[in-house]
mmCIF file of C-alpha atoms and ligand atoms in Angstrom:
data_model
loop_
_atom_site.group_PDB
_atom_site.id
_atom_site.type_symbol
_atom_site.label_atom_id
_atom_site.label_comp_id
_atom_site.label_asym_id
_atom_site.label_seq_id
_atom_site.Cartn_x
_atom_site.Cartn_y
_atom_site.Cartn_z
ATOM 1 C CA UNK A 1 26.198 -38.753 -5.124
ATOM 2 C CA UNK A 2 26.967 -34.759 -5.032
ATOM 3 C CA UNK A 3 27.946 -32.175 -2.714
ATOM 4 C CA UNK A 4 29.879 -33.259 0.293
ATOM 5 C CA UNK A 5 28.659 -36.527 1.095
ATOM 6 C CA UNK A 6 32.109 -38.894 1.226
ATOM 7 C CA UNK A 7 32.297 -41.471 -1.343
ATOM 8 C CA UNK A 8 32.448 -44.628 0.456
ATOM 9 C CA UNK A 9 34.460 -47.493 -0.857
ATOM 10 C CA UNK A 10 36.386 -50.827 0.324
ATOM 11 C CA UNK A 11 39.791 -51.832 -0.550
ATOM 12 C CA UNK A 12 42.981 -52.892 0.381
ATOM 13 C CA UNK A 13 46.562 -51.364 -0.012
ATOM 14 C CA UNK A 14 47.727 -53.884 -1.975
ATOM 15 C CA UNK A 15 45.120 -53.672 -4.551
ATOM 16 C CA UNK A 16 46.288 -51.686 -7.443
ATOM 17 C CA UNK A 17 42.734 -50.594 -8.648
ATOM 18 C CA UNK A 18 42.046 -49.533 -4.841
ATOM 19 C CA UNK A 19 45.309 -47.415 -5.092
ATOM 20 C CA UNK A 20 44.412 -46.193 -8.636
ATOM 21 C CA UNK A 21 40.818 -44.978 -7.151
ATOM 22 C CA UNK A 22 42.053 -43.713 -4.233
ATOM 23 C CA UNK A 23 45.051 -41.438 -5.743
ATOM 24 C CA UNK A 24 42.331 -40.036 -8.351
ATOM 25 C CA UNK A 25 39.972 -39.147 -5.545
ATOM 26 C CA UNK A 26 42.747 -37.310 -3.926
ATOM 27 C CA UNK A 27 43.713 -35.668 -6.870
ATOM 28 C CA UNK A 28 40.316 -34.460 -7.603
ATOM 29 C CA UNK A 29 39.955 -33.281 -3.811
ATOM 30 C CA UNK A 30 36.742 -35.417 -3.503
ATOM 31 C CA UNK A 31 35.895 -36.421 0.031
ATOM 32 C CA UNK A 32 35.863 -40.031 0.307
ATOM 33 C CA UNK A 33 35.968 -42.957 3.138
ATOM 34 C CA UNK A 34 37.971 -45.724 2.729
ATOM 35 C CA UNK A 35 37.061 -49.117 4.536
ATOM 36 C CA UNK A 36 40.094 -51.296 4.424
ATOM 37 C CA UNK A 37 38.985 -54.897 3.917
ATOM 38 C CA UNK A 38 38.770 -57.969 1.720
ATOM 39 C CA UNK A 39 35.935 -59.951 -0.025
ATOM 40 C CA UNK A 40 35.322 -61.417 3.489
ATOM 41 C CA UNK A 41 34.652 -58.242 5.055
ATOM 42 C CA UNK A 42 31.352 -56.612 3.893
ATOM 43 C CA UNK A 43 30.739 -54.268 6.661
ATOM 44 C CA UNK A 44 27.099 -54.637 6.660
ATOM 45 C CA UNK A 45 26.855 -52.920 2.939
ATOM 46 C CA UNK A 46 25.429 -54.460 -0.210
ATOM 47 C CA UNK A 47 27.619 -57.225 -2.144
ATOM 48 C CA UNK A 48 28.586 -56.307 -5.708
ATOM 49 C CA UNK A 49 27.615 -58.828 -8.555
ATOM 50 C CA UNK A 50 31.374 -59.680 -9.074
ATOM 51 C CA UNK A 51 33.438 -59.462 -5.836
ATOM 52 C CA UNK A 52 36.370 -56.966 -6.903
ATOM 53 C CA UNK A 53 38.419 -54.515 -5.150
ATOM 54 C CA UNK A 54 37.829 -51.810 -4.961
ATOM 55 C CA UNK A 55 34.041 -51.782 -4.532
ATOM 56 C CA UNK A 56 32.112 -48.621 -4.347
ATOM 57 C CA UNK A 57 28.946 -48.034 -2.493
ATOM 58 C CA UNK A 58 26.901 -45.476 -4.449
ATOM 59 C CA UNK A 59 23.388 -44.256 -4.381
ATOM 60 C CA UNK A 60 21.307 -45.751 -7.302
ATOM 61 C CA UNK A 61 18.335 -43.544 -9.140
ATOM 62 C CA UNK A 62 16.267 -44.084 -6.216
ATOM 63 C CA UNK A 63 18.879 -43.340 -3.691
ATOM 64 C CA UNK A 64 19.414 -46.521 -2.528
ATOM 65 C CA UNK A 65 23.088 -47.744 -1.796
ATOM 66 C CA UNK A 66 24.394 -50.238 -4.477
ATOM 67 C CA UNK A 67 27.820 -52.071 -4.613
ATOM 68 C CA UNK A 68 29.604 -51.171 -7.822
ATOM 69 C CA UNK A 69 33.193 -52.259 -9.034
ATOM 70 C CA UNK A 70 35.116 -51.697 -12.063
ATOM 71 C CA UNK A 71 37.450 -48.442 -11.829
ATOM 72 C CA UNK A 72 37.476 -47.442 -15.356
ATOM 73 C CA UNK A 73 33.503 -46.869 -15.621
ATOM 74 C CA UNK A 74 33.476 -45.936 -12.144
ATOM 75 C CA UNK A 75 36.076 -42.948 -12.788
ATOM 76 C CA UNK A 76 33.411 -41.775 -15.654
ATOM 77 C CA UNK A 77 30.547 -42.186 -13.346
ATOM 78 C CA UNK A 78 32.341 -40.055 -10.363
ATOM 79 C CA UNK A 79 33.281 -37.239 -13.249
ATOM 80 C CA UNK A 80 29.695 -36.851 -14.212
ATOM 81 C CA UNK A 81 28.495 -36.698 -10.222
ATOM 82 C CA UNK A 82 31.074 -34.294 -9.546
ATOM 83 C CA UNK A 83 31.628 -31.858 -12.689
ATOM 84 C CA UNK A 84 32.803 -29.049 -10.630
ATOM 85 C CA UNK A 85 35.927 -30.784 -8.865
ATOM 86 C CA UNK A 86 38.915 -30.789 -11.305
ATOM 87 C CA UNK A 87 38.689 -33.709 -13.743
ATOM 88 C CA UNK A 88 40.919 -36.479 -14.662
ATOM 89 C CA UNK A 89 39.235 -36.966 -17.922
ATOM 90 C CA UNK A 90 40.541 -34.329 -20.954
ATOM 91 C CA UNK A 91 37.753 -32.451 -22.607
ATOM 92 C CA UNK A 92 39.531 -32.552 -26.034
ATOM 93 C CA UNK A 93 38.029 -35.957 -27.569
ATOM 94 C CA UNK A 94 41.498 -36.656 -29.196
ATOM 95 C CA UNK A 95 43.390 -36.275 -26.121
ATOM 96 C CA UNK A 96 40.681 -38.093 -24.083
ATOM 97 C CA UNK A 97 41.044 -40.975 -26.587
ATOM 98 C CA UNK A 98 44.723 -41.531 -25.989
ATOM 99 C CA UNK A 99 43.964 -41.109 -22.042
ATOM 100 C CA UNK A 100 41.423 -44.222 -22.570
ATOM 101 C CA UNK A 101 43.979 -46.322 -24.331
ATOM 102 C CA UNK A 102 46.758 -45.865 -21.914
ATOM 103 C CA UNK A 103 44.451 -46.352 -19.039
ATOM 104 C CA UNK A 104 43.221 -49.747 -20.516
ATOM 105 C CA UNK A 105 47.164 -50.635 -21.004
ATOM 106 C CA UNK A 106 47.843 -49.877 -17.372
ATOM 107 C CA UNK A 107 44.929 -51.773 -16.200
ATOM 108 C CA UNK A 108 45.186 -54.705 -18.661
ATOM 109 C CA UNK A 109 48.626 -55.179 -19.290
ATOM 110 C CA UNK A 110 50.879 -53.847 -16.914
ATOM 111 C CA UNK A 111 48.635 -55.762 -14.360
ATOM 112 C CA UNK A 112 50.045 -58.932 -15.827
ATOM 113 C CA UNK A 113 53.441 -57.871 -14.378
ATOM 114 C CA UNK A 114 52.341 -56.821 -11.125
ATOM 115 C CA UNK A 115 50.457 -60.400 -10.797
ATOM 116 C CA UNK A 116 53.457 -62.187 -12.200
ATOM 117 C CA UNK A 117 56.062 -60.676 -10.044
ATOM 118 C CA UNK A 118 54.219 -61.156 -7.138
ATOM 119 C CA UNK A 119 53.548 -64.688 -7.437
ATOM 120 C CA UNK A 120 56.227 -66.076 -9.207
ATOM 121 C CA UNK A 121 59.331 -65.770 -7.207
ATOM 122 C CA UNK A 122 59.952 -67.128 -3.872
ATOM 123 C CA UNK A 123 61.247 -63.668 -2.379
ATOM 124 C CA UNK A 124 57.953 -61.839 -3.423
ATOM 125 C CA UNK A 125 55.821 -64.589 -2.396
ATOM 126 C CA UNK A 126 56.907 -64.574 0.708
ATOM 127 C CA UNK A 127 57.023 -60.840 1.086
ATOM 128 C CA UNK A 128 53.186 -60.893 -0.088
ATOM 129 C CA UNK A 129 52.096 -63.665 1.939
ATOM 130 C CA UNK A 130 53.620 -62.064 5.300
ATOM 131 C CA UNK A 131 51.874 -58.680 4.613
ATOM 132 C CA UNK A 132 48.718 -59.377 2.530
ATOM 133 C CA UNK A 133 46.714 -60.746 5.384
ATOM 134 C CA UNK A 134 47.785 -58.201 8.071
ATOM 135 C CA UNK A 135 46.288 -55.147 6.249
ATOM 136 C CA UNK A 136 42.667 -55.990 7.084
ATOM 137 C CA UNK A 137 43.732 -58.165 10.385
ATOM 138 C CA UNK A 138 46.200 -55.742 12.063
ATOM 139 C CA UNK A 139 45.632 -57.213 15.624
ATOM 140 C CA UNK A 140 44.806 -61.138 14.463
ATOM 141 C CA UNK A 141 46.940 -63.555 16.262
ATOM 142 C CA UNK A 142 49.989 -64.899 14.526
ATOM 143 C CA UNK A 143 48.451 -68.318 14.035
ATOM 144 C CA UNK A 144 45.665 -66.822 12.203
ATOM 145 C CA UNK A 145 47.768 -64.987 10.046
ATOM 146 C CA UNK A 146 49.863 -67.852 9.063
ATOM 147 C CA UNK A 147 46.617 -69.559 7.963
ATOM 148 C CA UNK A 148 45.670 -66.885 5.828
ATOM 149 C CA UNK A 149 49.066 -66.564 4.475
ATOM 150 C CA UNK A 150 49.069 -70.221 3.186
ATOM 151 C CA UNK A 151 45.245 -70.211 2.090
ATOM 152 C CA UNK A 152 46.114 -66.658 0.039
ATOM 153 C CA UNK A 153 49.317 -67.563 -1.460
ATOM 154 C CA UNK A 154 47.792 -70.953 -2.747
ATOM 155 C CA UNK A 155 44.853 -69.283 -4.261
ATOM 156 C CA UNK A 156 47.006 -66.433 -5.968
ATOM 157 C CA UNK A 157 49.556 -68.767 -7.215
ATOM 158 C CA UNK A 158 46.846 -70.975 -8.758
ATOM 159 C CA UNK A 159 45.352 -68.218 -10.556
ATOM 160 C CA UNK A 160 48.654 -67.021 -12.151
ATOM 161 C CA UNK A 161 47.085 -68.722 -15.282
ATOM 162 C CA UNK A 162 44.418 -65.756 -15.227
ATOM 163 C CA UNK A 163 46.565 -62.920 -16.341
ATOM 164 C CA UNK A 164 48.707 -65.059 -18.618
ATOM 165 C CA UNK A 165 51.901 -65.653 -16.260
ATOM 166 C CA UNK A 166 53.482 -68.997 -17.024
ATOM 167 C CA UNK A 167 57.008 -70.407 -17.708
ATOM 168 C CA UNK A 168 56.553 -69.667 -21.411
ATOM 169 C CA UNK A 169 55.361 -66.147 -21.141
ATOM 170 C CA UNK A 170 57.506 -65.169 -18.235
ATOM 171 C CA UNK A 171 60.366 -63.641 -20.516
ATOM 172 C CA UNK A 172 57.658 -61.739 -22.559
ATOM 173 C CA UNK A 173 56.104 -59.967 -19.255
ATOM 174 C CA UNK A 174 59.608 -59.309 -17.903
ATOM 175 C CA UNK A 175 61.457 -57.767 -20.850
ATOM 176 C CA UNK A 176 57.995 -55.547 -21.673
ATOM 177 C CA UNK A 177 58.253 -54.265 -17.897
ATOM 178 C CA UNK A 178 61.701 -53.308 -18.146
ATOM 179 C CA UNK A 179 61.133 -51.570 -21.456
ATOM 180 C CA UNK A 180 57.934 -49.593 -19.992
ATOM 181 C CA UNK A 181 60.295 -48.517 -17.009
ATOM 182 C CA UNK A 182 62.804 -46.803 -19.732
ATOM 183 C CA UNK A 183 60.078 -45.642 -21.895
ATOM 184 C CA UNK A 184 58.289 -44.017 -18.803
ATOM 185 C CA UNK A 185 61.568 -42.584 -17.309
ATOM 186 C CA UNK A 186 62.397 -40.963 -20.738
ATOM 187 C CA UNK A 187 58.748 -39.487 -20.798
ATOM 188 C CA UNK A 188 58.750 -38.120 -17.333
ATOM 189 C CA UNK A 189 62.081 -36.201 -18.538
ATOM 190 C CA UNK A 190 59.730 -33.964 -20.645
ATOM 191 C CA UNK A 191 56.651 -34.183 -19.017
ATOM 192 C CA UNK A 192 55.559 -34.970 -15.424
ATOM 193 C CA UNK A 193 52.240 -36.876 -16.538
ATOM 194 C CA UNK A 194 51.507 -39.148 -19.621
ATOM 195 C CA UNK A 195 49.384 -36.413 -21.156
ATOM 196 C CA UNK A 196 51.189 -33.501 -20.256
ATOM 197 C CA UNK A 197 51.560 -31.160 -16.972
ATOM 198 C CA UNK A 198 48.303 -32.556 -15.539
ATOM 199 C CA UNK A 199 47.260 -36.249 -14.862
ATOM 200 C CA UNK A 200 44.903 -37.856 -16.373
ATOM 201 C CA UNK A 201 43.018 -41.463 -15.767
ATOM 202 C CA UNK A 202 45.893 -43.365 -17.600
ATOM 203 C CA UNK A 203 48.348 -41.597 -15.056
ATOM 204 C CA UNK A 204 46.268 -43.197 -12.358
ATOM 205 C CA UNK A 205 45.806 -46.493 -14.060
ATOM 206 C CA UNK A 206 49.393 -46.996 -14.500
ATOM 207 C CA UNK A 207 50.322 -45.703 -11.071
ATOM 208 C CA UNK A 208 47.928 -48.070 -9.275
ATOM 209 C CA UNK A 209 49.931 -51.105 -10.610
ATOM 210 C CA UNK A 210 53.448 -49.095 -9.713
ATOM 211 C CA UNK A 211 52.301 -48.852 -6.296
ATOM 212 C CA UNK A 212 53.096 -52.652 -6.063
ATOM 213 C CA UNK A 213 55.791 -53.161 -8.880
ATOM 214 C CA UNK A 214 57.653 -50.247 -7.975
ATOM 215 C CA UNK A 215 57.364 -50.028 -4.181
ATOM 216 C CA UNK A 216 56.024 -53.314 -2.604
ATOM 217 C CA UNK A 217 57.093 -56.378 -4.361
ATOM 218 C CA UNK A 218 60.992 -56.958 -3.900
ATOM 219 C CA UNK A 219 61.971 -58.284 -7.129
ATOM 220 C CA UNK A 220 60.416 -55.572 -9.499
ATOM 221 C CA UNK A 221 60.858 -52.686 -6.876
ATOM 222 C CA UNK A 222 64.703 -53.725 -7.154
ATOM 223 C CA UNK A 223 64.328 -53.369 -10.976
ATOM 224 C CA UNK A 224 62.575 -50.072 -10.967
ATOM 225 C CA UNK A 225 65.021 -48.753 -8.573
ATOM 226 C CA UNK A 226 67.801 -49.706 -10.745
ATOM 227 C CA UNK A 227 66.395 -48.871 -14.330
ATOM 228 C CA UNK A 228 64.043 -45.878 -13.655
ATOM 229 C CA UNK A 229 64.568 -44.346 -9.851
ATOM 230 C CA UNK A 230 62.479 -41.542 -11.536
ATOM 231 C CA UNK A 231 59.551 -43.680 -12.019
ATOM 232 C CA UNK A 232 60.028 -44.778 -8.535
ATOM 233 C CA UNK A 233 59.762 -41.300 -7.203
ATOM 234 C CA UNK A 234 56.830 -40.655 -9.532
ATOM 235 C CA UNK A 235 54.925 -43.107 -7.687
ATOM 236 C CA UNK A 236 55.282 -41.496 -4.291
ATOM 237 C CA UNK A 237 54.270 -38.204 -5.941
ATOM 238 C CA UNK A 238 51.121 -39.275 -7.939
ATOM 239 C CA UNK A 239 49.978 -40.979 -4.471
ATOM 240 C CA UNK A 240 48.521 -37.658 -3.209
ATOM 241 C CA UNK A 241 48.002 -34.844 -5.929
ATOM 242 C CA UNK A 242 45.687 -32.742 -3.727
ATOM 243 C CA UNK A 243 47.759 -29.619 -3.790
ATOM 244 C CA UNK A 244 48.784 -29.821 -7.532
ATOM 245 C CA UNK A 245 47.828 -26.684 -9.323
ATOM 246 C CA UNK A 246 46.201 -27.494 -12.729
ATOM 247 C CA UNK A 247 44.471 -25.547 -15.526
ATOM 248 C CA UNK A 248 43.039 -26.293 -18.825
ATOM 249 C CA UNK A 249 46.554 -25.641 -20.504
ATOM 250 C CA UNK A 250 47.970 -28.650 -18.813
ATOM 251 C CA UNK A 251 47.437 -31.417 -21.287
ATOM 252 C CA UNK A 252 49.351 -31.972 -24.364
ATOM 253 C CA UNK A 253 48.797 -30.130 -27.359
ATOM 254 C CA UNK A 254 47.229 -31.913 -30.069
ATOM 255 C CA UNK A 255 50.332 -31.509 -32.286
ATOM 256 C CA UNK A 256 52.494 -32.856 -29.069
ATOM 257 C CA UNK A 257 50.730 -35.958 -29.210
ATOM 258 C CA UNK A 258 52.723 -38.026 -31.758
ATOM 259 C CA UNK A 259 56.376 -36.911 -30.321
ATOM 260 C CA UNK A 260 55.356 -37.710 -26.772
ATOM 261 C CA UNK A 261 53.452 -40.625 -26.871
ATOM 262 C CA UNK A 262 54.853 -42.826 -29.643
ATOM 263 C CA UNK A 263 57.448 -44.363 -27.826
ATOM 264 C CA UNK A 264 54.824 -45.940 -25.187
ATOM 265 C CA UNK A 265 52.461 -46.603 -28.250
ATOM 266 C CA UNK A 266 55.342 -48.611 -29.920
ATOM 267 C CA UNK A 267 55.716 -50.760 -26.580
ATOM 268 C CA UNK A 268 51.611 -50.876 -26.685
ATOM 269 C CA UNK A 269 52.137 -52.220 -30.189
ATOM 270 C CA UNK A 270 54.575 -54.966 -29.225
ATOM 271 C CA UNK A 271 52.750 -56.554 -26.497
ATOM 272 C CA UNK A 272 49.286 -55.379 -25.066
ATOM 273 C CA UNK A 273 47.892 -55.031 -28.694
ATOM 274 C CA UNK A 274 48.793 -58.529 -30.089
ATOM 275 C CA UNK A 275 47.621 -60.243 -26.783
ATOM 276 C CA UNK A 276 44.320 -58.011 -26.508
ATOM 277 C CA UNK A 277 43.520 -58.898 -30.408
ATOM 278 C CA UNK A 278 44.379 -62.739 -29.909
ATOM 279 C CA UNK A 279 42.267 -62.973 -26.952
ATOM 280 C CA UNK A 280 39.348 -61.169 -28.394
ATOM 281 C CA UNK A 281 39.500 -63.536 -31.694
ATOM 282 C CA UNK A 282 39.858 -66.559 -29.322
ATOM 283 C CA UNK A 283 36.534 -65.396 -27.472
ATOM 284 C CA UNK A 284 34.910 -64.741 -31.062
ATOM 285 C CA UNK A 285 35.633 -68.140 -32.233
ATOM 286 C CA UNK A 286 34.487 -69.629 -28.993
ATOM 287 C CA UNK A 287 37.956 -71.068 -27.953
ATOM 288 C CA UNK A 288 39.100 -71.252 -24.500
ATOM 289 C CA UNK A 289 42.903 -70.970 -25.186
ATOM 290 C CA UNK A 290 44.884 -67.871 -26.573
ATOM 291 C CA UNK A 291 47.667 -68.560 -28.722
ATOM 292 C CA UNK A 292 49.842 -66.205 -30.329
ATOM 293 C CA UNK A 293 53.166 -64.651 -30.924
ATOM 294 C CA UNK A 294 54.463 -61.628 -29.078
ATOM 295 C CA UNK A 295 58.087 -60.532 -29.760
ATOM 296 C CA UNK A 296 58.931 -63.874 -31.798
ATOM 297 C CA UNK A 297 57.763 -65.794 -28.445
ATOM 298 C CA UNK A 298 54.778 -67.869 -28.121
ATOM 299 C CA UNK A 299 52.128 -66.113 -25.825
ATOM 300 C CA UNK A 300 49.666 -68.646 -24.213
ATOM 301 C CA UNK A 301 46.934 -67.995 -21.771
ATOM 302 C CA UNK A 302 43.212 -68.780 -20.989
ATOM 303 C CA UNK A 303 40.688 -66.537 -22.962
ATOM 304 C CA UNK A 304 39.702 -63.553 -20.879
ATOM 305 C CA UNK A 305 36.106 -62.371 -21.471
ATOM 306 C CA UNK A 306 36.763 -59.048 -19.500
ATOM 307 C CA UNK A 307 39.668 -58.141 -21.704
ATOM 308 C CA UNK A 308 37.304 -58.853 -24.821
ATOM 309 C CA UNK A 309 35.069 -56.264 -23.770
ATOM 310 C CA UNK A 310 38.006 -53.747 -23.182
ATOM 311 C CA UNK A 311 38.677 -54.031 -26.827
ATOM 312 C CA UNK A 312 34.930 -53.543 -27.724
ATOM 313 C CA UNK A 313 35.004 -50.567 -25.269
ATOM 314 C CA UNK A 314 38.000 -49.023 -27.074
ATOM 315 C CA UNK A 315 36.464 -49.477 -30.586
ATOM 316 C CA UNK A 316 33.476 -47.594 -29.468
ATOM 317 C CA UNK A 317 35.562 -44.801 -28.079
ATOM 318 C CA UNK A 318 37.612 -44.602 -31.624
ATOM 319 C CA UNK A 319 34.174 -44.701 -33.517
ATOM 320 C CA UNK A 320 32.670 -42.130 -31.276
ATOM 321 C CA UNK A 321 35.470 -39.688 -32.618
ATOM 322 C CA UNK A 322 34.771 -37.458 -35.703
ATOM 323 C CA UNK A 323 35.961 -37.992 -39.012
ATOM 324 C CA UNK A 324 38.751 -35.280 -38.245
ATOM 325 C CA UNK A 325 39.665 -36.694 -34.801
ATOM 326 C CA UNK A 326 39.815 -40.329 -36.279
ATOM 327 C CA UNK A 327 42.289 -38.872 -39.037
ATOM 328 C CA UNK A 328 44.284 -37.210 -36.470
ATOM 329 C CA UNK A 329 44.311 -40.249 -34.054
ATOM 330 C CA UNK A 330 45.272 -42.533 -36.798
ATOM 331 C CA UNK A 331 48.105 -40.119 -37.624
ATOM 332 C CA UNK A 332 49.467 -40.744 -34.086
ATOM 333 C CA UNK A 333 48.882 -44.373 -34.086
ATOM 334 C CA UNK A 334 50.310 -45.100 -37.544
ATOM 335 C CA UNK A 335 53.309 -47.340 -37.658
ATOM 336 C CA UNK A 336 53.191 -47.873 -33.560
ATOM 337 C CA UNK A 337 51.406 -51.395 -34.240
ATOM 338 C CA UNK A 338 48.309 -50.070 -31.992
ATOM 339 C CA UNK A 339 46.077 -49.191 -35.279
ATOM 340 C CA UNK A 340 45.437 -52.737 -35.418
ATOM 341 C CA UNK A 341 43.129 -52.392 -32.582
ATOM 342 C CA UNK A 342 40.810 -50.441 -34.517
ATOM 343 C CA UNK A 343 40.740 -52.143 -38.034
HETATM 344 N N1 GSH B 1 38.439 -53.995 -13.694
HETATM 345 C C1 GSH B 1 38.622 -54.088 -12.289
HETATM 346 C C2 GSH B 1 39.567 -54.972 -11.954
HETATM 347 C C3 GSH B 1 39.550 -55.060 -10.176
HETATM 348 C C4 GSH B 1 40.182 -56.338 -9.696
HETATM 349 O O1 GSH B 1 40.639 -57.155 -10.515
HETATM 350 N N2 GSH B 1 40.592 -56.560 -8.289
HETATM 351 C C5 GSH B 1 41.473 -57.265 -8.049
HETATM 352 C C6 GSH B 1 41.988 -56.947 -6.446
HETATM 353 S S1 GSH B 1 43.549 -55.704 -7.229
HETATM 354 C C7 GSH B 1 40.255 -58.305 -7.198
HETATM 355 O O2 GSH B 1 39.562 -58.046 -6.737
HETATM 356 N N3 GSH B 1 40.444 -59.834 -7.757
HETATM 357 C C8 GSH B 1 39.634 -60.790 -6.947
HETATM 358 C C9 GSH B 1 40.027 -61.332 -5.673
HETATM 359 O O3 GSH B 1 41.037 -61.001 -5.356
HETATM 360 O O4 GSH B 1 39.370 -62.304 -5.364
HETATM 361 C C10 GSH B 1 38.962 -52.478 -11.684
HETATM 362 O O5 GSH B 1 39.361 -52.011 -12.974
HETATM 363 O O6 GSH B 1 38.535 -52.268 -10.781
#
């Protein structure tokens, strides 16, 4: 899609990936139309192969509207379709590599904290159950809302296992969210965005999960306000960056990468990396369960094919770097625990 035709998509305020894309489109100053709705509202539009929010409705090669999901490739597709609007992907392949890695951490690891906190504690379950159905059914009678609340709450609690949230993994997920907050707070004292003075796709990924963790679900919201008020404020700001002035000098310089990103990369190396690798190994071995150790504690979850593909994509991104950039990436990753992903 080019020109001024608004980009059409369906999503919900409680879906982190919807918020990721909404903030990205606002920052890129691209016209859009957001349909607020869930899986049972198709607005007469085509259905995607996998029902996920957000769903985008974009013209295919023949100009027919197709339903497309998955925010990470969608960001790349929209970037290609709209090369003239300011982008969220760094031109320098080395900086772009770190943007991709941190985007995956936001999408695939922070989402565990998001889903865990929402459906683990009574106060969060009650809050989500009361509000989530109302977004797409604003004027529905209370009895209808109550039915939806009961159905949706049961369904989501039953799916906690998908992200690996259970009694065994609770301390790992919660301590990693707290450390993330401390690291992000310290980072924001130096730079307004993960990769410097302009936002990349990684910022939108992290922001998407934080719209829920920091602003909506009472338990992680209280923690965020207590540990990292700066992160709380950041989420409100990233919501609409349409007025931010940016230029090419906004990205971190290559020689700033190690100093700026190592604290966060070390956190990835403690949690996200071992879990992503154990998941990939389980899938390769045809095993249904993932077992590994994270921070000296047991991690146990069902193998997740999508996250196996994420590891493959990251390895492709690493392999695409030329030799010089790969050495530069290795030097930044060295000692953080992230190098294991690319061996
Ligand atoms: N990798 C996808 C993930 C999208 C996703 O998991 N969306 C959630 C809502 S935030 C969803 O639709 N889950 C299935 C469901 O609710 O039935 C992306 O980046 O867009």
